[in-house]
Coordinates of C-alpha atoms in Angstrom, one line a residue:
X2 CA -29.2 -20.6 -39.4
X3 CA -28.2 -19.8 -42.9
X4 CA -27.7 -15.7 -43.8
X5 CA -30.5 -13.9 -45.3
X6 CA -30.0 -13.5 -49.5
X7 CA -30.9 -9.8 -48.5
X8 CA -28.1 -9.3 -46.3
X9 CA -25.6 -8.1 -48.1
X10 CA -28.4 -5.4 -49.8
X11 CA -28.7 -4.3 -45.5
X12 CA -25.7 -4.7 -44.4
X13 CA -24.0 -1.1 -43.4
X14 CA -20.6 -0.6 -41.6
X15 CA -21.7 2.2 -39.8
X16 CA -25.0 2.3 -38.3
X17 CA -27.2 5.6 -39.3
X18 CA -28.3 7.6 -37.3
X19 CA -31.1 11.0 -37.7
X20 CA -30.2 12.9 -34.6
X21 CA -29.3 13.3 -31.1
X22 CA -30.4 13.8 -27.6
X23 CA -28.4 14.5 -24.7
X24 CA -28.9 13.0 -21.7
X25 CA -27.5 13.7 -18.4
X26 CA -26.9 10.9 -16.0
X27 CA -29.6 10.3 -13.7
X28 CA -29.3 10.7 -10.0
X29 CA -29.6 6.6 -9.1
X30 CA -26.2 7.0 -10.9
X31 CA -24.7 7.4 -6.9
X32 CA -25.0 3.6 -6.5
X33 CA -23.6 2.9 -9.3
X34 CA -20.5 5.3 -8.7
X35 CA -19.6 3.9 -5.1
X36 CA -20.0 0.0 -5.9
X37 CA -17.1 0.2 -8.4
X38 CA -15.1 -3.0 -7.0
X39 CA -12.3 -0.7 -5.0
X40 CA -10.7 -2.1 -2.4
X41 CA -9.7 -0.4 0.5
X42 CA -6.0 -0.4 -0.4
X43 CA -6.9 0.0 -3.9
X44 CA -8.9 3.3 -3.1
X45 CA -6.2 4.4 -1.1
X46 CA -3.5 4.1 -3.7
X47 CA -5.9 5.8 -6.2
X48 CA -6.0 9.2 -4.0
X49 CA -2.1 9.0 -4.0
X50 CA -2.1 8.7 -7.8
X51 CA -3.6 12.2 -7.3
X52 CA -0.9 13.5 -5.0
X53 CA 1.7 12.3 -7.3
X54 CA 0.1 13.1 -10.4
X55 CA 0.2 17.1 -8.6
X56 CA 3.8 16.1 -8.4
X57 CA 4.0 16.1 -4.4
X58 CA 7.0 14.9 -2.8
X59 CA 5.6 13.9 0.6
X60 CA 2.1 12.6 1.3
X61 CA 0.5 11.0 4.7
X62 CA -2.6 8.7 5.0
X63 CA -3.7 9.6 8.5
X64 CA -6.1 7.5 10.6
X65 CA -8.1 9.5 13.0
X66 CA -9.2 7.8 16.0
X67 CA -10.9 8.1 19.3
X68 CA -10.6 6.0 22.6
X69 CA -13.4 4.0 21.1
X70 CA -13.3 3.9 17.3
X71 CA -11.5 4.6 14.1
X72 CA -13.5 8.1 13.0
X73 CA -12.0 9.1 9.7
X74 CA -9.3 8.7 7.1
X75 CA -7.5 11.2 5.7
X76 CA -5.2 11.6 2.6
X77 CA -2.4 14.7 2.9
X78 CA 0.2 16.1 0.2
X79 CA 2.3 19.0 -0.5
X80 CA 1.1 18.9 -4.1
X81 CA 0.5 22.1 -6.2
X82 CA -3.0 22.0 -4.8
X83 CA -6.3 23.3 -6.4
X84 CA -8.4 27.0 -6.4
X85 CA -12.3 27.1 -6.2
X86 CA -12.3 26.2 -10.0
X87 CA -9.8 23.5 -10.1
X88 CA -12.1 22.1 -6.9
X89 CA -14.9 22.4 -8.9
X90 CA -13.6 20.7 -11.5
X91 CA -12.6 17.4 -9.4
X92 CA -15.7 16.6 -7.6
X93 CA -17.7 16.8 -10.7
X94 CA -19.0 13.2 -11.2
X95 CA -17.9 12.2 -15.0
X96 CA -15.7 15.1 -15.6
X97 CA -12.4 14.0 -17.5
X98 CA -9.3 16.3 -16.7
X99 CA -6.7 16.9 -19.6
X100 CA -4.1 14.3 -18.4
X101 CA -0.7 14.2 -19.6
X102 CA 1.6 11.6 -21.2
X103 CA 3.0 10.9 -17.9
X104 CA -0.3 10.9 -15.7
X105 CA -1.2 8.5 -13.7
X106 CA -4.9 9.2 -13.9
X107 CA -6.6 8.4 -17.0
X108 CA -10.7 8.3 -16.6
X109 CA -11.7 11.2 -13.8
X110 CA -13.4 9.2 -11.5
X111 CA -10.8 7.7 -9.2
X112 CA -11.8 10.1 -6.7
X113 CA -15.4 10.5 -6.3
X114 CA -15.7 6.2 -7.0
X115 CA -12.8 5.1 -4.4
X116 CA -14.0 7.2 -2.3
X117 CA -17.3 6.8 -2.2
X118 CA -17.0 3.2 -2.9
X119 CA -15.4 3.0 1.0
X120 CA -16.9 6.5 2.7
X121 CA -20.7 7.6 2.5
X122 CA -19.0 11.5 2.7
X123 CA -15.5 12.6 1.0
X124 CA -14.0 16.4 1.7
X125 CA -11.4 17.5 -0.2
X126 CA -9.7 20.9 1.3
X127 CA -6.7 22.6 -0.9
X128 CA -4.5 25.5 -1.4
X129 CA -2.4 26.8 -4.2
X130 CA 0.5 29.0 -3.9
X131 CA -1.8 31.8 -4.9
X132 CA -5.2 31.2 -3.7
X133 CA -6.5 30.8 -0.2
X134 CA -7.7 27.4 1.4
X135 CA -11.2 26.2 -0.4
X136 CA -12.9 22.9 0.3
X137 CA -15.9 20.9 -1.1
X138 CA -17.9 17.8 0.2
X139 CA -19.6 15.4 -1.9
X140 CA -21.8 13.0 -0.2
X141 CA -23.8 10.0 -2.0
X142 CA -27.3 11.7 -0.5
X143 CA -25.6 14.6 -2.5
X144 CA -25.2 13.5 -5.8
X145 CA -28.8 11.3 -5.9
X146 CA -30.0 15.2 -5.2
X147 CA -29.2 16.3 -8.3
X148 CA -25.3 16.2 -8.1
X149 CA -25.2 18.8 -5.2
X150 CA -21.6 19.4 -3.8
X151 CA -21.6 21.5 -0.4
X152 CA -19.0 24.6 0.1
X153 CA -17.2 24.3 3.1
X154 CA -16.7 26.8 5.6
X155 CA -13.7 29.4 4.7
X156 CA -12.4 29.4 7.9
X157 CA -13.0 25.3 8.6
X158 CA -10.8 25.3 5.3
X159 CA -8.1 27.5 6.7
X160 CA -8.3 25.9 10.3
X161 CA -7.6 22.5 8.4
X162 CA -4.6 23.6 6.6
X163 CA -3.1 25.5 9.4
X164 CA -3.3 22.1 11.0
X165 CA -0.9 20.1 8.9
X166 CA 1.2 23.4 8.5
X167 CA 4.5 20.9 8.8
X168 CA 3.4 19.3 5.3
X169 CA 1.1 21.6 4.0
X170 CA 2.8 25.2 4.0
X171 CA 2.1 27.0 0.5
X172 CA 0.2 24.7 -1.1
X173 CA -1.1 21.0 -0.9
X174 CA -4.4 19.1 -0.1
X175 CA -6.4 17.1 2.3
X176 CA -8.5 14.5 1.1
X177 CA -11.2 13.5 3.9
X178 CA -13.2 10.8 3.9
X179 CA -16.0 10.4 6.8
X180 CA -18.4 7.8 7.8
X181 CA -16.3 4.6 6.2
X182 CA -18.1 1.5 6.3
X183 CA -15.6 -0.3 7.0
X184 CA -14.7 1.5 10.5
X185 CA -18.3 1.9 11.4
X186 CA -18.6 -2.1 11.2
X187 CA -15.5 -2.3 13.7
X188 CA -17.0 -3.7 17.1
X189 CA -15.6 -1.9 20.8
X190 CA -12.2 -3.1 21.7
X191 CA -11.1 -4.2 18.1
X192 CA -10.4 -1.1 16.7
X193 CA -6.5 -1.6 17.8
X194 CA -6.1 -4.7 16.1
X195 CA -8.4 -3.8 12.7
X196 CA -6.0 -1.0 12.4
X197 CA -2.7 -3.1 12.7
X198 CA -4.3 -5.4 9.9
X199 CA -5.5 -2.5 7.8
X200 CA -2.2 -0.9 8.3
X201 CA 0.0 -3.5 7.3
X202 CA -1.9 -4.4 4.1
X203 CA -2.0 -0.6 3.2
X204 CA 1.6 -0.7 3.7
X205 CA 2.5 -3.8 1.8
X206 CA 0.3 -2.4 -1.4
X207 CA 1.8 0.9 -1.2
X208 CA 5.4 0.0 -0.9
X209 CA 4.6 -2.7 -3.9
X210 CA 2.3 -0.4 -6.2
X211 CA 4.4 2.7 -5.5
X212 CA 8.1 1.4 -5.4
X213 CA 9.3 3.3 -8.3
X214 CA 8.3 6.3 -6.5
X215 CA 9.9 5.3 -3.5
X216 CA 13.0 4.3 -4.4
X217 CA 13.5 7.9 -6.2
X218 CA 12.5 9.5 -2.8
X219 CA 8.8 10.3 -2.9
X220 CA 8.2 10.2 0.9
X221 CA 5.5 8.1 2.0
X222 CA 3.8 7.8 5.8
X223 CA 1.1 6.2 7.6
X224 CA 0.2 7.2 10.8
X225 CA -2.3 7.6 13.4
X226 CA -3.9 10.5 15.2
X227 CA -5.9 10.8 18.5
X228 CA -8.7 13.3 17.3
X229 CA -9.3 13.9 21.6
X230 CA -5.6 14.2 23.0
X231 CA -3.9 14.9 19.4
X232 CA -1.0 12.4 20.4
X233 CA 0.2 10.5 17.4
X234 CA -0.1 7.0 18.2
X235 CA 1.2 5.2 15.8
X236 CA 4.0 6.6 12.8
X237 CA 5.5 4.1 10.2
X238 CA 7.2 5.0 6.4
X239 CA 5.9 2.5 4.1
X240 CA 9.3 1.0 2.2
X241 CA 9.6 0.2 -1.5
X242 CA 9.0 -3.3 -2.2
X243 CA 10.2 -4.0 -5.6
X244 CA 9.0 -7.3 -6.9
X245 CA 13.1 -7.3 -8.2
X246 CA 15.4 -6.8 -5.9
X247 CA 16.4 -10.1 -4.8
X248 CA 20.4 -10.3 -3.9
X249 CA 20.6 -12.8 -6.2
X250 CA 19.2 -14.3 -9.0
X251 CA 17.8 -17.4 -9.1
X252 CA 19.8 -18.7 -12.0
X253 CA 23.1 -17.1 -13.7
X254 CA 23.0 -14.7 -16.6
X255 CA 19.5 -13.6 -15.3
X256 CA 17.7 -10.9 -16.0
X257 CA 17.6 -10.9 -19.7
X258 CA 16.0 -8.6 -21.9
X259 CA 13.8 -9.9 -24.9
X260 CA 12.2 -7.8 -27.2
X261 CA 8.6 -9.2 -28.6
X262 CA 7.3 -7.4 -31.6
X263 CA 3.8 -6.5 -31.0
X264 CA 1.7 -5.7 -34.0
X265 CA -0.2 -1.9 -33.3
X266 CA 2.8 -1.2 -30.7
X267 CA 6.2 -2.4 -31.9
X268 CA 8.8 -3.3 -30.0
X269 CA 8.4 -4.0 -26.8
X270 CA 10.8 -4.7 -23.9
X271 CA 10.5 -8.1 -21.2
X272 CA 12.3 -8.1 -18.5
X273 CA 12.7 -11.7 -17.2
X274 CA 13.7 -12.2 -13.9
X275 CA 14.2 -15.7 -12.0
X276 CA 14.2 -15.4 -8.3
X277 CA 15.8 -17.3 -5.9
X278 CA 14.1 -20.8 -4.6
X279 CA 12.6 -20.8 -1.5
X280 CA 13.5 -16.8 -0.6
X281 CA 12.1 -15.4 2.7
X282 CA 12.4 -11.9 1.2
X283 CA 9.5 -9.6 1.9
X284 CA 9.2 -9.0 -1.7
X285 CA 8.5 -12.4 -2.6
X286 CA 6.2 -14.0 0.1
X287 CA 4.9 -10.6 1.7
X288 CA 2.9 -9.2 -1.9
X289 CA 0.7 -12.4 -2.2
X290 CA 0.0 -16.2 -3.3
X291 CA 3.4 -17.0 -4.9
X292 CA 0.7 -18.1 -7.6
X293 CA -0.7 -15.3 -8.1
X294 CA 2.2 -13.2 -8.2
X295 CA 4.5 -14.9 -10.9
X296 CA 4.5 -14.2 -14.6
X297 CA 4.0 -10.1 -15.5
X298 CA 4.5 -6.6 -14.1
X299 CA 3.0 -4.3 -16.4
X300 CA 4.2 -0.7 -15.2
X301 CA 2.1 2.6 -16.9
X302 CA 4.4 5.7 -16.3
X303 CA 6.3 4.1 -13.6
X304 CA 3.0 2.7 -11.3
X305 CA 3.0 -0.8 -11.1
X306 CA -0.4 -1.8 -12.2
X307 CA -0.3 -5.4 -12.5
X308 CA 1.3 -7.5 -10.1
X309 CA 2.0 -11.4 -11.6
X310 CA -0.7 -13.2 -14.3
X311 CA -0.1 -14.4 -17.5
X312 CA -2.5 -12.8 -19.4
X313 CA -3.5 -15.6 -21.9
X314 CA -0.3 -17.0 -22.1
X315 CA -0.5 -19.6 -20.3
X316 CA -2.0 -20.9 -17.0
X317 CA 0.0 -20.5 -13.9
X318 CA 2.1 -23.4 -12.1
X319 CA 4.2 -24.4 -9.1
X320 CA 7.3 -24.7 -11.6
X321 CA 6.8 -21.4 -12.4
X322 CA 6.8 -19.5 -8.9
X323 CA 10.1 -18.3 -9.3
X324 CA 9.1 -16.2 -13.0
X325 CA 8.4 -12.6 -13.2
X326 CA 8.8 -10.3 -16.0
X327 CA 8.9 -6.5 -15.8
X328 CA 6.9 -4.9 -18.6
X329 CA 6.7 -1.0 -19.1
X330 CA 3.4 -0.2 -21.5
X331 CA 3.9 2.4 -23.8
X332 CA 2.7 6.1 -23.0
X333 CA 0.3 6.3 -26.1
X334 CA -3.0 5.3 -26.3
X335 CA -3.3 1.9 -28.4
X336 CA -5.7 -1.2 -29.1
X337 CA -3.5 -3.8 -27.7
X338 CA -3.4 -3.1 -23.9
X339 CA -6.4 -1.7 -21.9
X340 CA -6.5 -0.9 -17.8
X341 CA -9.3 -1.4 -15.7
X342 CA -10.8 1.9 -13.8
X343 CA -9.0 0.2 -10.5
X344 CA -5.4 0.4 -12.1
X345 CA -4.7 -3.3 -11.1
X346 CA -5.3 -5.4 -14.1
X347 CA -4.1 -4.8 -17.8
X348 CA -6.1 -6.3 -20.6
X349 CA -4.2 -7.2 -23.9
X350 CA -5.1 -8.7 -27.4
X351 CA -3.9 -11.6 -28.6
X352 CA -1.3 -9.4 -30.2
X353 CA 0.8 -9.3 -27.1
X354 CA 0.6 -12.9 -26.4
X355 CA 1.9 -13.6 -30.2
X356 CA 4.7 -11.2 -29.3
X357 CA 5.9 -12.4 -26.0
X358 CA 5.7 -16.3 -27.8
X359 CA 8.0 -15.1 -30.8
X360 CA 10.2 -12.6 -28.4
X361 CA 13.8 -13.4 -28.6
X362 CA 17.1 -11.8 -26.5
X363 CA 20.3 -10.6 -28.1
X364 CA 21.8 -13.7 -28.6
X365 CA 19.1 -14.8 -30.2
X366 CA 17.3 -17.2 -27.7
X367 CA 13.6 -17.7 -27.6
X368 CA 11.1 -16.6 -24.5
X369 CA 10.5 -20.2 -24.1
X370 CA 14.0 -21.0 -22.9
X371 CA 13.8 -18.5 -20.3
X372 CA 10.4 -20.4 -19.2
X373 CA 12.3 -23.5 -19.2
X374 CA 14.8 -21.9 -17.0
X375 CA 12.3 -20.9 -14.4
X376 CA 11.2 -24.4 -13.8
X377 CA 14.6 -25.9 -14.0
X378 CA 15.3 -22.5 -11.0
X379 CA 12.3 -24.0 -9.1
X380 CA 12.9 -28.1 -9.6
X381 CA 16.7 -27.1 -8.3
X382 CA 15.7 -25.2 -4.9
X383 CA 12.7 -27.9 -4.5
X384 CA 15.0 -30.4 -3.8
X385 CA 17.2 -29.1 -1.5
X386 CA 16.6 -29.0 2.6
X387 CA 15.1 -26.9 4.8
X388 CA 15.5 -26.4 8.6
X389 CA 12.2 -26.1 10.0
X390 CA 11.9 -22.4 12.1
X391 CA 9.4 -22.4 15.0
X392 CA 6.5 -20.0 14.2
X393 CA 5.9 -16.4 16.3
X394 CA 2.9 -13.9 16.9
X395 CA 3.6 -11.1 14.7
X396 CA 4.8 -7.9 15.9
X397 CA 2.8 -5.1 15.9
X398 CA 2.0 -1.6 17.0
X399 CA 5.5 0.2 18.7
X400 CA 7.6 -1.9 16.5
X401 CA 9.5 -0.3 13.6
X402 CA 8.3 -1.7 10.5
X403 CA 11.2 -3.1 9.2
X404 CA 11.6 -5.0 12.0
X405 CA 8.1 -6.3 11.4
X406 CA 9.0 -7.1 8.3
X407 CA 12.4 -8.7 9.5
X408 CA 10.6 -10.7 11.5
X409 CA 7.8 -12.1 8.9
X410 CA 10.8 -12.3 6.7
X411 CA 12.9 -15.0 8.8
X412 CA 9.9 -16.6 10.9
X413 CA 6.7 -18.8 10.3
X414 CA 3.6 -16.6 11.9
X415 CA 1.1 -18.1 14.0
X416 CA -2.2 -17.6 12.4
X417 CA -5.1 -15.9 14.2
X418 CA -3.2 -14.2 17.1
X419 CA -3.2 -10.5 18.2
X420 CA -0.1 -8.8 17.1
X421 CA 2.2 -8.1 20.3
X422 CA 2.5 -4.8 20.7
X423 CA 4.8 -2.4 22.7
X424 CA 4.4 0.7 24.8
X425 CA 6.2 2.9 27.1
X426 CA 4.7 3.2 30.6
X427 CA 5.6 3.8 34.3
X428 CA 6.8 0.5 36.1
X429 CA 7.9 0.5 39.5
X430 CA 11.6 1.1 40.3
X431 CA 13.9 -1.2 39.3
X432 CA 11.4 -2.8 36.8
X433 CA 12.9 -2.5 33.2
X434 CA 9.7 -3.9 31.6
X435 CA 6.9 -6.2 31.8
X436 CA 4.1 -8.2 30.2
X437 CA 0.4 -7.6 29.9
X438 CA -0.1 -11.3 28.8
X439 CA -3.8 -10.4 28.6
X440 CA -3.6 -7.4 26.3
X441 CA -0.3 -8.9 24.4
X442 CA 1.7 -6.1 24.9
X443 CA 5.1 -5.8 26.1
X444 CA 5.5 -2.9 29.0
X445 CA 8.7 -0.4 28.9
X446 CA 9.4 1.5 31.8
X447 CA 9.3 4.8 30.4
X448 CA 11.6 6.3 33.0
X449 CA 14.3 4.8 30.8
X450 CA 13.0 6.0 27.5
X451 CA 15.7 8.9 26.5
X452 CA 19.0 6.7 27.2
X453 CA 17.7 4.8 24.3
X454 CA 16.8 8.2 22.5
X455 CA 19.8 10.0 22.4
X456 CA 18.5 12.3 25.1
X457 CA 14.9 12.6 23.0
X458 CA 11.9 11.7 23.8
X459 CA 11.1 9.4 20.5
X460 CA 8.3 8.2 18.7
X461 CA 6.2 6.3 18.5
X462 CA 8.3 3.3 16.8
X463 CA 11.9 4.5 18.6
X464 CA 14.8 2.0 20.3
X465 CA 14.3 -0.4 17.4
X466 CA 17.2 -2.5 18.9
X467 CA 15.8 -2.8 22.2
X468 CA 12.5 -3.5 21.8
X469 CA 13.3 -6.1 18.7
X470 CA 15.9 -7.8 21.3
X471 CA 13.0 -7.8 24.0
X472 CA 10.7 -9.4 21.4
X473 CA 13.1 -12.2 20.6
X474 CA 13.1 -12.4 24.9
X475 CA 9.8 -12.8 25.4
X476 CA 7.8 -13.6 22.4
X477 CA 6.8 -17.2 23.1
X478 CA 5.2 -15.9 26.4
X479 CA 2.5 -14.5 25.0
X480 CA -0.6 -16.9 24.1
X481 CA 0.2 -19.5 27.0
X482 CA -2.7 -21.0 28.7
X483 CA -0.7 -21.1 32.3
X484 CA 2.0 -19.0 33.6
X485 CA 4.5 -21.1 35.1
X486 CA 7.1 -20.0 37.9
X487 CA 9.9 -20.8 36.3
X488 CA 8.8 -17.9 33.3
X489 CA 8.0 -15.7 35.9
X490 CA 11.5 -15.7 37.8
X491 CA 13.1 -15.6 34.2
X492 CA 10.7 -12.2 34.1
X493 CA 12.4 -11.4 37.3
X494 CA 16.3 -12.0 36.4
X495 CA 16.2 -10.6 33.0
X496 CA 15.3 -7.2 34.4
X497 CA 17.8 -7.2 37.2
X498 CA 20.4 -7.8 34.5
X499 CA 19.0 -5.3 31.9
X500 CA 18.5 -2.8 34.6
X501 CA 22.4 -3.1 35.4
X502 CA 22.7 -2.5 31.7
X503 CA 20.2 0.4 31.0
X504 CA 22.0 2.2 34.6
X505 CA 25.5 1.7 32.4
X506 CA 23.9 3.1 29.1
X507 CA 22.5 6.0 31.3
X508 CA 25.9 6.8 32.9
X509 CA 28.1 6.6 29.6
X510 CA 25.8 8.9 27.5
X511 CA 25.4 11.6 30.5
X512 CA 29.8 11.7 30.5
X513 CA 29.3 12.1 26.5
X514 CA 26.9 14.9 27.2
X515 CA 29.7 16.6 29.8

């Protein structure tokens, strides 16, 4: 349709305006605020933001669990904690915090919307180094009633933070969440192996997200909690899994630096790496599809928060698996590079993309010849053989995790099995260990559990050696249709033998102790 003659006589820059009205959000605003997209390892990593942003150094996610389900999740820190104002201030919905250059958070709503998006109630309990313990709840029933948010009981409060006195001791807080939608959907008897899935994915995202942090010493722990007993049942450290450190690079000279001049930023910094062909490192295969994780890792104050995509570049490719380029964004706010509420997917303007086409190193090459170089990396390692490795049930609960990762490292997994897990237990005399072939876990006889503790009683994911060894034993006998003799009286030799050994261990660390 052809413009208007008049439109250049109503054309304005600005529209005008004759007043204004505020208006507060409405109350059907709740199901808008907890169907935000989050998920569940995304809202997790969110309420660590927080810890770190309160510049903790050691923070827990704790499942709590009963004999028959999972019952809550909690997220602990040794931050600087809040008062009753500071409280206040984070469970109001749409509230913006002053963040500084180096925050993490930007919008004020990680909390309230990753929470909510997972757990129809979220807690949050704190202490400062001057104030007593305070807590507030904020359910979704809450806010659709006129943004209520429910004091909790002082001494509740206090009774909470005496409880994690080992991490919590001046200041810190607890972030609860209750009635998660995802536990509640958790049928009886499968709570065991939901949380060795939910685990292992929280654990892989955290160590990837995170691995700055890691690597400089933030200390970072999953475990899980009885609520009835109050044993701890399961204890692992989540790792840093930098998308970067292979042991070598895939091609020599690599990484280069190049340096793309982006209009509205200036210079910016690409790190181009070239990994290995056909790498069984953790860091490569464990963090997702190979093509979804190649081209670049934008990083806002040190938190990864894009992990592979080309952003407009270009579309990715097989050839290209093997290219990844670290980018750090710049601290100040800008037009060029946006970040979704989620923190996992960077928007740019074609600005970038002009940039990263014209970027050159110091020698003077182009970006394209390092793109060139990745495919030549990936043609290279394509052509050469591979011995075929027989595939394994995973390990799961009782095994350290990096011997679980070890294991998914160096070996195909079979698909669709129950992890094999592995506990300590009484076992008659002269019975090392044995199998619960139903259950798929692997029995210790717990009568033997300090010689492989240095006297101690150990945790939950002690004698790494000797249960990885026994794994390597007895793996392929779990997941068999019939049990043959000749497996059985293998069963039977193995622990004559290893009780010969464990009765040696046993005598050589009681003369140390003499």
């Amino acid at each position: 349709m052809p413009a208007s003659s008049s439109l250049p006589d109503s054309w304005y820059y600005d529209v005008p305006t004759t007043g204004s009205n505020r208006l507060p959000p409405d109350a059907g605003y709740a199901k808008a605020l907890t169907n935000q997209g989050y998920g569940f390892e995304v809202a997790v990593a969110d309420l660590v933001d927080n810890s770190l942003d309160a510049d903790a150094e050691a923070v827990v996610v704790h499942f709590l669990r009963n004999a028959q389900r999972i019952v809550s999740l909690l997220v602990l820190d040794n931050g600087r904690g809040m008062d009753a104002v500071g409280l206040d201030s984070a469970m109001t919905v749409g509230r913006r915090r002053d963040y500084g250059d180096r925050s993490l958070g930007m919008y004020g709503t990680g909390l309230k919307a990753a929470s909510l998006s997972h757990a129809s109630s979220l807690t949050v309990i704190s202490r400062t180094k001057g104030s007593r313990p305070e807590g507030r709840k904020l359910t979704a029933e809450g806010i659709q009633d006129g943004f209520r948010c429910d004091t909790v009981d002082l001494g509740f409060a206090q009774q909470q933070i005496d409880a994690y006195d080992g991490l919590i001791q001046w200041h810190g807080t607890i972030v609860r969440w209750d009635q998660v939608r995802a536990f509640d959907t958790v049928s009886t008897g499968q709570s065991e192996q939901f949380l060795s899935e939910a685990i292992s994915r929280l654990e892989t995202h955290l160590g990837l997200y995170l691995h700055r942090f890691l690597s400089r010493g933030l200390k970072l722990d999953i475990a899980v909690w009885d609520v009835e007993t109050g044993d701890e049942t399961d204890h692992i450290s989540v790792d840093a899994l930098d998308p970067f450190a292979y042991k070598v690079p895939g091609k020599a000279g690599y990484p280069r630096r190049f340096t793309a001049e982006v209009e509205g930023v200036g210079d910016m910094e690409l790190a181009a790496h070239i990994w290995p062909a056909k790498s069984k490192q953790a860091s490569f295969r464990q963090i997702g599809p190979l093509s979804e994780r190649q081209g670049f890792y934008f990083y806002r104050n040190d938190r990864l928060v894009q992990a592979g995509g080309w952003n407009n570049l270009r579309s990715p490719e097989g050839h290209l698996a093997l290219a990844r380029i670290a980018v750090d964004l710049p601290s100040a706010a800008n037009q060029v590079f946006s970040l979704d509420v989620k923190k996992e997917r960077v928007q740019v303007t074609p600005a970038f993309t002009r940039g990263v086409e014209q970027a050159v190193d110091r020698s003077g090459a182009v970006f394209r010849s390092y793109l060139a170089d990745a495919e030549a990396a990936y043609r290279d390692g394509a052509s050469r053989s591979v011995v075929e490795r027989p595939s394994v049930i995973a390990p799961g609960r009782g095994f350290d995790p990096k011997v679980k990762r070890a294991v998914t490292e160096e070996l195909p997994l079979k698909m669709g099995e129950e992890p094999i897990r592995v506990d300590w237990t009484v076992l008659p005399e002269g019975r090392f260990f044995d199998l619960d072939r139903e259950n798929n876990t692997i029995l210790l006889n717990k009568a033997y559990r300090e010689d492989f503790n240095e006297g101690k009683r150990g945790g939950s994911n002690d004698a790494p050696v000797t249960k990885a060894l026994l794994y390597l034993l007895v793996q392929d006998c779990f997941g068999l249709g019939r049990w043959e003799r000749k497996r059985a009286d293998r069963i039977d030799y193995w622990n004559s033998i290893l009780i010969g050994a464990v009765d040696a261990q046993r005598e050589r660390r009681l003369r140390a102790a003499d």
